[in-house]
Short mmCIF file of C-alpha atoms and ligand atoms in Angstrom, two decimals:
data_model
loop_
_atom_site.label_atom_id
_atom_site.label_comp_id
_atom_site.label_asym_id
_atom_site.label_seq_id
_atom_site.Cartn_x
_atom_site.Cartn_y
_atom_site.Cartn_z
CA MET L 1 65.76 88.38 -47.02
CA SER L 2 66.75 85.69 -44.60
CA SER L 3 63.86 83.46 -43.74
CA HIS L 4 64.35 84.05 -40.02
CA SER L 5 63.25 87.62 -40.31
CA VAL L 6 59.71 86.82 -41.43
CA ARG L 7 57.27 88.77 -39.29
CA VAL L 8 53.56 88.76 -39.99
CA ARG L 9 50.60 90.08 -38.12
CA PHE L 10 46.94 89.34 -37.69
CA ALA L 11 45.35 92.70 -37.06
CA PRO L 12 41.65 92.40 -36.31
CA SER L 13 39.48 95.26 -35.22
CA PRO L 14 37.51 94.54 -32.05
CA THR L 15 34.19 94.99 -33.77
CA GLY L 16 32.65 91.62 -32.95
CA PRO L 17 33.41 87.95 -33.30
CA LEU L 18 35.69 86.59 -36.00
CA HIS L 19 33.97 84.94 -38.90
CA LEU L 20 35.34 82.33 -41.28
CA GLY L 21 37.24 84.87 -43.39
CA GLY L 22 38.84 86.48 -40.36
CA ILE L 23 40.07 83.28 -38.82
CA ARG L 24 41.34 82.09 -42.20
CA THR L 25 43.43 85.27 -42.47
CA ALA L 26 44.88 84.48 -39.05
CA LEU L 27 45.57 80.90 -40.10
CA TYR L 28 47.39 81.85 -43.31
CA ASN L 29 49.51 84.32 -41.37
CA TYR L 30 50.28 81.63 -38.82
CA LEU L 31 51.13 78.98 -41.43
CA PHE L 32 53.36 81.36 -43.36
CA SER L 33 55.25 82.50 -40.26
CA LYS L 34 55.79 78.94 -38.99
CA LYS L 35 56.86 77.73 -42.39
CA HIS L 36 59.62 80.34 -42.39
CA GLY L 37 60.49 80.09 -38.73
CA GLY L 38 59.12 83.60 -38.34
CA THR L 39 57.01 85.49 -35.83
CA PHE L 40 53.23 85.71 -35.76
CA ILE L 41 51.93 88.88 -34.13
CA LEU L 42 48.48 89.82 -32.87
CA ARG L 43 47.70 93.52 -33.06
CA ILE L 44 44.35 94.95 -32.09
CA GLU L 45 43.28 97.72 -34.44
CA ASP L 46 40.93 99.69 -32.25
CA THR L 47 41.10 103.10 -33.86
CA ASP L 48 37.39 103.22 -34.58
CA GLN L 49 35.85 103.64 -31.15
CA LYS L 50 32.35 103.85 -32.57
CA ARG L 51 32.49 100.29 -33.84
CA PHE L 52 33.97 98.81 -30.66
CA VAL L 53 32.14 95.71 -29.42
CA GLU L 54 32.90 94.38 -25.95
CA ASN L 55 34.39 90.90 -25.57
CA SER L 56 35.71 90.90 -29.15
CA GLU L 57 39.27 90.71 -27.94
CA SER L 58 38.78 87.78 -25.59
CA TYR L 59 36.82 86.09 -28.34
CA ILE L 60 39.74 86.48 -30.76
CA LEU L 61 42.25 85.16 -28.22
CA GLU L 62 40.09 82.19 -27.35
CA THR L 63 39.50 81.36 -31.02
CA LEU L 64 43.20 81.38 -31.83
CA LYS L 65 43.81 79.13 -28.82
CA TRP L 66 41.09 76.72 -29.86
CA CYS L 67 42.53 76.53 -33.38
CA GLN L 68 46.00 76.04 -31.89
CA ILE L 69 47.40 78.90 -33.90
CA GLU L 70 48.52 81.13 -31.09
CA PRO L 71 50.58 84.26 -31.70
CA ASP L 72 54.20 84.56 -30.61
CA GLU L 73 53.90 88.22 -29.88
CA GLY L 74 51.28 90.92 -29.40
CA VAL L 75 48.10 91.42 -27.41
CA GLY L 76 47.95 88.78 -24.70
CA TYR L 77 51.52 87.67 -25.42
CA GLY L 78 53.67 90.78 -25.01
CA GLY L 79 56.77 91.53 -27.00
CA PRO L 80 59.39 94.15 -27.85
CA TYR L 81 57.11 96.41 -29.90
CA SER L 82 54.33 97.01 -27.41
CA PRO L 83 51.82 98.45 -27.03
CA TYR L 84 50.01 96.27 -29.54
CA TYR L 85 46.73 98.17 -29.22
CA GLN L 86 46.46 100.97 -31.73
CA SER L 87 44.45 103.04 -29.27
CA GLN L 88 47.57 103.17 -27.08
CA ARG L 89 49.84 104.32 -29.90
CA MET L 90 48.21 107.61 -30.77
CA ASP L 91 51.28 109.65 -29.74
CA ILE L 92 53.36 107.70 -32.21
CA TYR L 93 50.89 108.39 -35.00
CA ARG L 94 50.82 112.09 -34.05
CA MET L 95 54.56 112.29 -34.33
CA TYR L 96 54.54 110.87 -37.84
CA ILE L 97 51.60 112.95 -38.98
CA ASN L 98 53.61 116.02 -37.94
CA LYS L 99 56.48 114.84 -40.08
CA LEU L 100 54.12 114.39 -43.00
CA LEU L 101 52.66 117.85 -42.41
CA LYS L 102 56.10 119.42 -42.45
CA LYS L 103 56.95 117.74 -45.71
CA GLY L 104 53.63 118.73 -47.29
CA TYR L 105 52.37 115.20 -47.90
CA VAL L 106 49.21 115.85 -45.94
CA TYR L 107 46.98 118.82 -45.31
CA TYR L 108 44.39 120.12 -42.87
CA ALA L 109 40.78 120.07 -44.01
CA PHE L 110 38.05 122.00 -42.21
CA ASP L 111 35.03 120.96 -44.22
CA THR L 112 32.20 119.92 -41.98
CA ASP L 113 30.16 116.78 -42.57
CA GLN L 114 27.37 119.03 -43.80
CA ASP L 115 29.71 120.71 -46.32
CA ILE L 116 30.70 117.36 -47.72
CA ASP L 117 27.14 116.07 -47.75
CA LYS L 118 26.11 119.14 -49.70
CA LYS L 119 28.80 118.50 -52.27
CA ARG L 120 27.77 114.89 -52.56
CA LYS L 121 24.17 115.89 -53.21
CA GLU L 122 25.18 118.48 -55.80
CA TYR L 123 27.19 115.87 -57.62
CA SER L 124 24.63 113.12 -57.40
CA ASN L 125 22.00 115.51 -58.82
CA ARG L 126 24.20 115.62 -61.88
CA ASP L 127 24.67 111.83 -61.79
CA LEU L 128 28.23 112.22 -60.62
CA THR L 129 30.04 111.01 -57.55
CA PHE L 130 31.86 113.51 -55.42
CA SER L 131 35.25 112.60 -54.25
CA TYR L 132 37.70 114.62 -52.20
CA ASN L 133 40.53 114.38 -54.67
CA SER L 134 43.17 116.32 -56.53
CA ARG L 135 40.58 117.88 -58.84
CA ASN L 136 38.23 119.03 -56.11
CA ARG L 137 40.44 119.84 -53.16
CA MET L 138 41.25 123.30 -54.45
CA TYR L 139 37.56 124.21 -54.11
CA MET L 140 37.30 122.97 -50.56
CA ASN L 141 37.93 124.44 -47.14
CA ASN L 142 41.45 123.25 -46.43
CA SER L 143 44.98 124.42 -45.79
CA LEU L 144 45.79 124.25 -49.49
CA THR L 145 43.24 126.97 -50.22
CA MET L 146 44.04 129.45 -47.43
CA THR L 147 46.85 131.70 -46.34
CA LYS L 148 49.15 130.87 -43.44
CA GLU L 149 47.33 133.42 -41.26
CA GLN L 150 43.93 132.04 -42.14
CA LEU L 151 45.17 128.57 -41.36
CA HIS L 152 46.59 129.69 -38.03
CA ASP L 153 43.25 131.20 -37.04
CA LYS L 154 41.27 128.24 -38.26
CA LEU L 155 43.42 125.83 -36.27
CA GLN L 156 42.67 127.80 -33.11
CA SER L 157 38.94 127.78 -33.56
CA ASP L 158 37.80 124.90 -35.71
CA SER L 159 38.10 121.17 -35.68
CA TYR L 160 39.84 119.57 -38.59
CA VAL L 161 40.87 116.34 -40.19
CA ILE L 162 44.17 115.63 -41.89
CA ARG L 163 44.07 114.24 -45.40
CA PHE L 164 46.70 112.61 -47.53
CA LYS L 165 47.53 114.64 -50.63
CA ILE L 166 47.49 112.34 -53.61
CA GLU L 167 49.66 113.51 -56.51
CA PRO L 168 47.77 112.80 -59.72
CA GLY L 169 49.30 111.62 -62.96
CA GLU L 170 51.21 108.62 -61.71
CA LYS L 171 50.83 105.02 -62.73
CA LEU L 172 51.61 103.39 -59.42
CA LYS L 173 52.97 99.88 -59.52
CA ILE L 174 51.99 97.53 -56.73
CA TYR L 175 53.16 93.96 -56.46
CA ASP L 176 50.92 91.43 -54.77
CA ILE L 177 52.29 87.93 -54.20
CA ILE L 178 48.95 86.37 -55.10
CA ARG L 179 47.83 88.72 -57.85
CA GLY L 180 51.11 89.83 -59.39
CA ASN L 181 51.65 93.36 -60.69
CA ILE L 182 48.83 95.82 -60.33
CA ILE L 183 48.95 99.29 -61.87
CA VAL L 184 46.90 102.01 -60.25
CA ASP L 185 46.36 105.40 -61.84
CA THR L 186 46.67 107.93 -59.02
CA ASP L 187 44.16 110.14 -60.85
CA HIS L 188 41.51 107.78 -59.51
CA LEU L 189 42.50 108.00 -55.87
CA ASP L 190 40.95 110.32 -53.32
CA ASP L 191 42.58 112.15 -50.44
CA LYS L 192 41.79 109.79 -47.58
CA ILE L 193 41.55 111.02 -44.01
CA LEU L 194 44.54 110.00 -41.91
CA LEU L 195 43.66 111.83 -38.73
CA LYS L 196 40.05 112.24 -37.69
CA SER L 197 38.50 115.29 -36.08
CA ASP L 198 38.66 113.57 -32.68
CA GLY L 199 42.44 113.55 -33.05
CA LEU L 200 42.62 109.79 -33.60
CA ALA L 201 44.48 108.22 -36.47
CA THR L 202 42.53 106.21 -39.01
CA TYR L 203 43.37 102.62 -39.86
CA HIS L 204 45.27 103.70 -42.99
CA LEU L 205 47.79 105.77 -41.09
CA ALA L 206 47.95 103.65 -37.96
CA HIS L 207 48.55 100.30 -39.57
CA THR L 208 51.17 101.65 -42.00
CA ILE L 209 53.19 103.08 -39.14
CA ASP L 210 52.70 99.96 -37.01
CA ASP L 211 53.66 97.58 -39.78
CA HIS L 212 56.85 99.53 -40.31
CA LEU L 213 57.75 99.93 -36.64
CA MET L 214 56.88 96.33 -35.85
CA LYS L 215 59.09 95.25 -38.75
CA ILE L 216 56.33 93.39 -40.55
CA THR L 217 57.73 91.72 -43.66
CA HIS L 218 54.51 90.37 -45.18
CA VAL L 219 51.04 91.87 -45.00
CA ILE L 220 48.62 88.99 -45.51
CA ARG L 221 45.03 90.21 -45.35
CA GLY L 222 41.61 90.07 -46.97
CA GLU L 223 40.99 91.21 -50.51
CA GLU L 224 38.78 94.02 -49.27
CA TRP L 225 41.97 95.94 -48.47
CA LEU L 226 43.39 95.74 -51.97
CA PRO L 227 41.79 99.02 -53.15
CA SER L 228 43.42 100.89 -50.23
CA THR L 229 46.82 99.38 -50.83
CA SER L 230 47.80 102.11 -53.29
CA LEU L 231 47.28 104.69 -50.56
CA HIS L 232 49.33 102.57 -48.19
CA VAL L 233 52.16 102.29 -50.70
CA LEU L 234 52.15 106.07 -51.17
CA LEU L 235 52.20 106.52 -47.41
CA TYR L 236 55.25 104.28 -47.06
CA ARG L 237 56.94 106.31 -49.74
CA ALA L 238 56.05 109.63 -48.08
CA LEU L 239 57.44 108.36 -44.79
CA GLY L 240 60.60 107.24 -46.54
CA TRP L 241 60.07 103.57 -45.72
CA THR L 242 60.21 100.45 -47.84
CA THR L 243 56.91 98.66 -48.30
CA PRO L 244 56.32 95.19 -46.92
CA ASN L 245 55.27 92.37 -49.25
CA PHE L 246 51.55 92.19 -49.85
CA ALA L 247 49.30 89.16 -50.24
CA HIS L 248 45.56 89.77 -50.52
CA LEU L 249 43.42 86.72 -49.83
CA PRO L 250 40.38 85.84 -51.93
CA LEU L 251 36.91 86.34 -50.50
CA ILE L 252 34.92 83.48 -49.08
CA LEU L 253 31.61 83.44 -50.90
CA ARG L 254 28.19 82.22 -49.87
CA ASN L 255 27.24 79.24 -51.94
CA ASN L 256 23.88 80.78 -52.77
CA GLY L 257 25.68 83.32 -54.94
CA LYS L 258 24.67 86.18 -52.68
CA GLY L 259 28.04 87.78 -52.14
CA LYS L 260 30.73 87.48 -49.57
CA ILE L 261 30.71 86.33 -45.99
CA SER L 262 31.38 89.14 -43.58
CA LYS L 263 30.69 90.19 -40.03
CA ARG L 264 27.84 92.36 -41.25
CA ASN L 265 26.43 89.72 -43.53
CA THR L 266 25.68 86.72 -41.38
CA ASN L 267 21.92 86.43 -41.70
CA ASN L 268 20.26 83.57 -43.51
CA LEU L 269 23.35 81.48 -43.84
CA ASN L 270 22.67 77.78 -43.70
CA PHE L 271 25.95 77.07 -41.98
CA PRO L 272 27.70 78.32 -38.86
CA ILE L 273 29.76 81.43 -39.37
CA TYR L 274 31.67 81.72 -36.08
CA PRO L 275 34.55 79.51 -34.96
CA ILE L 276 33.42 79.48 -31.33
CA GLN L 277 30.23 80.61 -29.66
CA TRP L 278 29.41 84.29 -29.53
CA LYS L 279 27.12 85.97 -27.06
CA ILE L 280 25.45 88.97 -28.66
CA PRO L 281 26.13 91.74 -26.11
CA LYS L 282 22.78 93.50 -26.44
CA THR L 283 20.50 90.49 -26.35
CA GLN L 284 22.77 87.98 -24.59
CA ILE L 285 21.72 85.47 -27.22
CA LEU L 286 24.29 82.73 -27.68
CA ILE L 287 25.20 81.77 -31.22
CA PRO L 288 27.02 78.45 -31.30
CA GLY L 289 30.25 78.18 -33.23
CA TYR L 290 32.01 75.29 -34.88
CA ARG L 291 33.51 74.29 -31.54
CA GLU L 292 30.13 73.98 -29.81
CA LEU L 293 28.64 72.11 -32.76
CA GLY L 294 31.18 69.35 -32.36
CA TYR L 295 33.77 70.21 -34.98
CA LEU L 296 37.33 69.36 -34.05
CA PRO L 297 39.82 72.21 -34.25
CA GLU L 298 42.12 70.06 -36.41
CA ALA L 299 39.30 69.51 -38.92
CA PHE L 300 38.20 73.14 -38.84
CA VAL L 301 41.75 74.33 -39.49
CA ASN L 302 42.29 71.73 -42.23
CA MET L 303 39.10 72.82 -43.98
CA LEU L 304 39.95 76.53 -43.66
CA ALA L 305 43.47 76.05 -44.96
CA LEU L 306 42.16 74.51 -48.17
CA LEU L 307 39.50 77.20 -48.56
CA GLY L 308 41.49 79.33 -50.97
CA TRP L 309 44.84 77.58 -50.97
CA ASN L 310 45.93 74.66 -53.10
CA PRO L 311 48.49 72.46 -51.37
CA GLY L 312 49.60 71.09 -54.73
CA VAL L 313 49.23 67.45 -53.69
CA LYS L 314 46.37 64.97 -54.11
CA LYS L 315 45.85 64.57 -50.37
CA GLU L 316 43.23 66.58 -48.51
CA ILE L 317 43.61 65.57 -44.89
CA PHE L 318 46.48 67.35 -43.18
CA SER L 319 47.72 67.90 -39.69
CA LEU L 320 48.74 71.42 -38.70
CA GLN L 321 52.38 70.42 -39.04
CA GLU L 322 51.80 69.17 -42.58
CA LEU L 323 49.96 72.36 -43.47
CA ILE L 324 52.90 74.41 -42.22
CA HIS L 325 55.28 72.31 -44.23
CA LEU L 326 53.35 72.68 -47.50
CA PHE L 327 52.10 76.24 -47.17
CA SER L 328 53.01 78.86 -49.72
CA LEU L 329 51.45 82.21 -50.54
CA GLU L 330 52.00 81.65 -54.26
CA LYS L 331 49.50 78.79 -54.24
CA ILE L 332 46.67 80.89 -52.88
CA LYS L 333 43.82 81.29 -55.32
CA LYS L 334 43.02 84.64 -56.88
CA SER L 335 39.28 84.28 -57.22
CA GLY L 336 36.64 83.96 -54.53
CA VAL L 337 36.08 80.56 -52.98
CA TYR L 338 32.86 78.86 -51.99
CA PHE L 339 32.37 77.46 -48.56
CA ASP L 340 30.86 73.99 -48.45
CA ILE L 341 29.35 72.71 -45.22
CA LYS L 342 29.13 69.12 -46.46
CA LYS L 343 32.83 69.13 -47.20
CA THR L 344 33.45 70.63 -43.78
CA ASN L 345 31.54 67.77 -42.15
CA TRP L 346 33.60 65.33 -44.20
CA PHE L 347 36.79 66.92 -42.89
CA ASN L 348 35.48 66.45 -39.39
CA LYS L 349 34.74 62.79 -40.03
CA LYS L 350 38.26 62.27 -41.34
CA HIS L 351 39.78 63.82 -38.25
CA LEU L 352 37.78 61.80 -35.73
CA LYS L 353 39.99 59.75 -33.45
CA LYS L 354 38.84 56.33 -32.28
CA GLU L 355 40.18 56.99 -28.79
CA ASP L 356 38.01 60.10 -28.45
CA ILE L 357 34.95 58.27 -29.70
CA PHE L 358 35.71 55.51 -27.22
CA ALA L 359 35.96 57.96 -24.34
CA PHE L 360 32.66 59.54 -25.35
CA LEU L 361 30.87 56.24 -25.73
CA PHE L 362 32.28 54.99 -22.47
CA ARG L 363 30.84 58.04 -20.70
CA GLU L 364 27.45 57.54 -22.34
CA VAL L 365 27.36 53.91 -21.30
CA LYS L 366 28.45 54.72 -17.78
CA LYS L 367 25.93 57.52 -17.50
CA ARG L 368 23.20 54.97 -18.16
CA SER L 369 24.71 52.47 -15.75
CA ILE L 370 25.18 49.88 -18.44
CA LEU L 371 28.06 48.39 -16.55
CA TYR L 372 28.14 44.86 -17.77
CA LYS L 373 29.65 45.71 -21.15
CA LYS L 374 33.34 45.01 -21.54
CA LYS L 375 35.73 47.47 -23.15
CA ASP L 376 36.21 45.04 -25.96
CA TYR L 377 32.57 45.23 -26.78
CA LEU L 378 32.73 49.05 -26.92
CA TRP L 379 35.65 48.91 -29.31
CA LYS L 380 33.78 46.50 -31.56
CA VAL L 381 30.77 48.81 -31.58
CA ILE L 382 33.01 51.71 -32.56
CA TYR L 383 34.61 49.83 -35.44
CA LEU L 384 31.19 48.78 -36.67
CA THR L 385 29.51 52.19 -36.59
CA MET L 386 32.30 54.71 -36.98
CA ASP L 387 31.90 55.23 -40.69
CA ARG L 388 28.34 56.43 -40.10
CA ILE L 389 29.24 59.43 -38.00
CA HIS L 390 30.71 62.87 -38.72
CA PHE L 391 30.80 64.04 -35.09
CA ILE L 392 31.82 62.30 -31.89
CA HIS L 393 28.47 63.02 -30.25
CA GLU L 394 26.66 61.14 -33.02
CA ILE L 395 28.11 57.84 -31.86
CA TRP L 396 25.42 57.20 -29.25
CA GLU L 397 22.59 57.84 -31.66
CA HIS L 398 24.15 55.33 -34.06
CA SER L 399 25.05 52.66 -31.55
CA SER L 400 22.63 52.83 -28.64
CA TYR L 401 20.89 49.62 -29.77
CA PHE L 402 24.04 47.70 -28.93
CA PHE L 403 23.51 48.66 -25.30
CA VAL L 404 19.81 49.17 -24.70
CA SER L 405 16.76 47.39 -25.93
CA PRO L 406 14.41 49.70 -27.86
CA ASN L 407 11.60 51.19 -25.85
CA SER L 408 9.64 52.41 -28.78
CA TYR L 409 9.33 51.46 -32.41
CA GLU L 410 9.30 53.55 -35.54
CA ASP L 411 5.62 54.46 -35.87
CA ASN L 412 5.04 54.06 -39.57
CA PHE L 413 6.50 50.62 -39.88
CA PHE L 414 5.15 49.41 -36.56
CA ASN L 415 1.59 50.35 -37.55
CA LYS L 416 2.02 48.61 -40.87
CA ILE L 417 3.05 45.31 -39.33
CA CYS L 418 0.70 45.44 -36.39
CA HIS L 419 -1.37 42.36 -37.08
CA GLU L 420 -1.77 38.69 -36.18
CA ASN L 421 0.37 37.45 -39.11
CA THR L 422 3.43 39.29 -37.88
CA ILE L 423 3.12 37.62 -34.50
CA ILE L 424 3.06 34.21 -36.18
CA GLU L 425 6.04 35.11 -38.34
CA LEU L 426 8.02 36.35 -35.36
CA GLU L 427 7.13 33.34 -33.21
CA ASN L 428 8.35 31.04 -35.99
CA ALA L 429 11.50 33.03 -36.43
CA LYS L 430 12.14 32.83 -32.71
CA ILE L 431 12.04 29.07 -32.84
CA LEU L 432 14.42 29.04 -35.80
CA LEU L 433 16.85 31.34 -34.06
CA TYR L 434 16.61 29.42 -30.83
CA ASN L 435 17.70 26.27 -32.62
CA ILE L 436 20.71 27.79 -34.33
CA ASN L 437 23.74 26.72 -32.38
CA SER L 438 26.42 28.98 -33.67
CA PHE L 439 24.99 32.47 -33.42
CA SER L 440 27.59 34.07 -35.67
CA SER L 441 26.74 36.60 -38.33
CA VAL L 442 28.18 34.36 -41.05
CA ASN L 443 26.09 31.42 -39.96
CA LEU L 444 22.93 33.49 -39.59
CA THR L 445 23.43 35.10 -42.98
CA CYS L 446 23.72 31.70 -44.66
CA PHE L 447 20.72 30.40 -42.83
CA PHE L 448 18.37 33.23 -43.71
CA GLN L 449 19.65 33.60 -47.25
CA LYS L 450 17.66 30.55 -48.25
CA LYS L 451 14.44 31.64 -46.60
CA LYS L 452 11.46 32.83 -48.52
CA ASN L 453 10.22 36.26 -47.53
CA LYS L 454 13.68 37.01 -46.26
CA HIS L 455 13.40 40.74 -46.85
CA LYS L 456 10.28 41.05 -44.72
CA ILE L 457 11.59 38.98 -41.83
CA MET L 458 14.83 40.90 -41.78
CA GLN L 459 12.92 44.17 -41.49
CA LEU L 460 11.00 42.70 -38.57
CA PHE L 461 14.23 41.66 -36.91
CA ARG L 462 15.59 45.13 -37.40
CA LEU L 463 12.54 46.70 -35.82
CA ALA L 464 12.83 44.30 -32.90
CA LEU L 465 16.54 44.77 -32.28
CA VAL L 466 17.04 48.43 -33.22
CA GLY L 467 13.57 49.95 -32.90
CA SER L 468 13.75 51.44 -36.39
CA LEU L 469 14.81 50.41 -39.86
CA LYS L 470 18.26 51.87 -39.35
CA GLY L 471 21.55 50.37 -38.25
CA ILE L 472 24.31 48.15 -39.52
CA ASP L 473 24.04 44.61 -40.96
CA ILE L 474 21.30 42.88 -38.97
CA PHE L 475 23.19 39.60 -38.57
CA ILE L 476 26.16 41.37 -37.09
CA ILE L 477 23.77 42.98 -34.63
CA PHE L 478 22.48 39.51 -33.75
CA GLU L 479 25.97 38.25 -33.15
CA MET L 480 26.89 41.25 -31.04
CA LEU L 481 23.78 41.02 -28.87
CA GLY L 482 23.87 37.25 -28.54
CA LYS L 483 21.04 34.79 -28.72
CA GLU L 484 19.46 35.49 -25.36
CA GLU L 485 19.21 39.27 -25.73
CA SER L 486 18.11 38.99 -29.38
CA LEU L 487 15.27 36.64 -28.49
CA LEU L 488 14.23 38.88 -25.61
CA ARG L 489 13.97 41.82 -28.00
CA ILE L 490 11.88 39.82 -30.46
CA GLU L 491 9.64 38.76 -27.60
CA LYS L 492 9.29 42.39 -26.56
CA LEU L 493 8.13 43.38 -30.05
CA ILE L 494 5.64 40.51 -30.12
CA ASN L 495 4.19 41.73 -26.82
CA ARG L 496 3.94 45.28 -28.09
CA ILE L 497 2.04 44.13 -31.14
CA LYS L 498 -0.25 42.07 -28.97
CA GLU L 499 -0.97 45.10 -26.80
CA LYS L 500 -1.81 47.15 -29.82
CA ILE L 501 -4.20 44.75 -31.61
N1 LIG I 1 41.96 95.98 -38.94
C1 LIG I 1 41.77 95.46 -40.25
C2 LIG I 1 40.60 94.50 -40.24
O1 LIG I 1 40.07 94.20 -39.20
C3 LIG I 1 43.01 94.73 -40.70
C4 LIG I 1 43.43 95.06 -42.07
C5 LIG I 1 44.88 94.67 -42.31
O2 LIG I 1 45.22 93.52 -42.03
O3 LIG I 1 45.65 95.52 -42.74
O4 LIG I 1 40.17 94.03 -41.27
#
């Protein structure tokens, strides 16, 4: 196959927001298509009207945009194989189901839900599981067990579904790029419904036809679809089509060992599950996503790419272009992968850009009308504090003391030092500092190194300059603030202590 013909699709159902697994599927499809100069298609699989959730589609489009992995073709982008909504392709599915009917690959079934429920109960009473399969279908109410006349009458009066007729006794070979050869015994398959009683095709039928007509070369999707793949392969065969290549992606697991992450399993997770914010339609409650929490799309995509795929190099930080370059389906892991929020934060830290932090800090400073600070000073602050932050918005929290004198002091420590002695110590220190000519961090470090009680006095300085016991090297803070401002802050602390005692 020439590499130019690669065509892959991301085919979500509009049943709610995408979660980590969903967006990772989209990403792998995107990376694979770009690597091979192929086409990435977005198809909306809306055959199950009962599970439809409004705004899912716009959510999906916005997420792909945010991640910068936009489709080349499909919903929202157009293309030569439209419509890309399955709900608008029902006539096509009908046409093919008629072909399958004529060839005897499928059959009408008239069993009501109650009939099937009854069977299920009967079986479960005997500790068995009922399945509508080659062994049982001859005892059911379907076109295989009635005459042509009976069928004709039934079709006039009753609603029906159409089921795929599995031929037992075959060891079906499936090849999956990630998992290799898989052998499925068709004796274990059941006769899945292809057309529902409302006349709509099910996912199994619809996506098989679409993948063929849209010339999809590689089906890259979640592992949960692996068990249905045998049916899909049989469907391709019945329709006389060649199967696409399959690659089933490993599940993303919750790190508490409580199973997989899915749309229906988002409670009690201690990390965000959605790429961008989602407003729950019924309650209008907004759930923030990675975007709103301050993650950069580059970091999010980098993290997701490595969640189940091994780039085969030591490096971990990649741009989208590098990911495309290195991507290969063969290096995707077979077993489930654990999501790690700490690692995700680390990815974000690694993708932070100084220019963006600068812009943020500049806005914060401006907002507070701290106009006297030069750009140079801001840059210095960024270099000094950058390694302490994982998110751009954390920069102010970690650097505000370079711009504003503390208005309050960390309670615990303040209460501990709130006595006459501290005032004397601080007054003495003030005199020492006042007399130091070169107020550089190197000079100050040398000077205080020799002092007795140095640990205590440095803590006091920190409280005075920062307001808490946090922050970078205290002598660098001194140098940055300058003698005048530093002494003012010490004076302020002295006054506070005086007020308190
Ligand atoms: N509509 C299916 C889903 O949302 C897609 C399965 C597939 O990619 O074949 O999971």
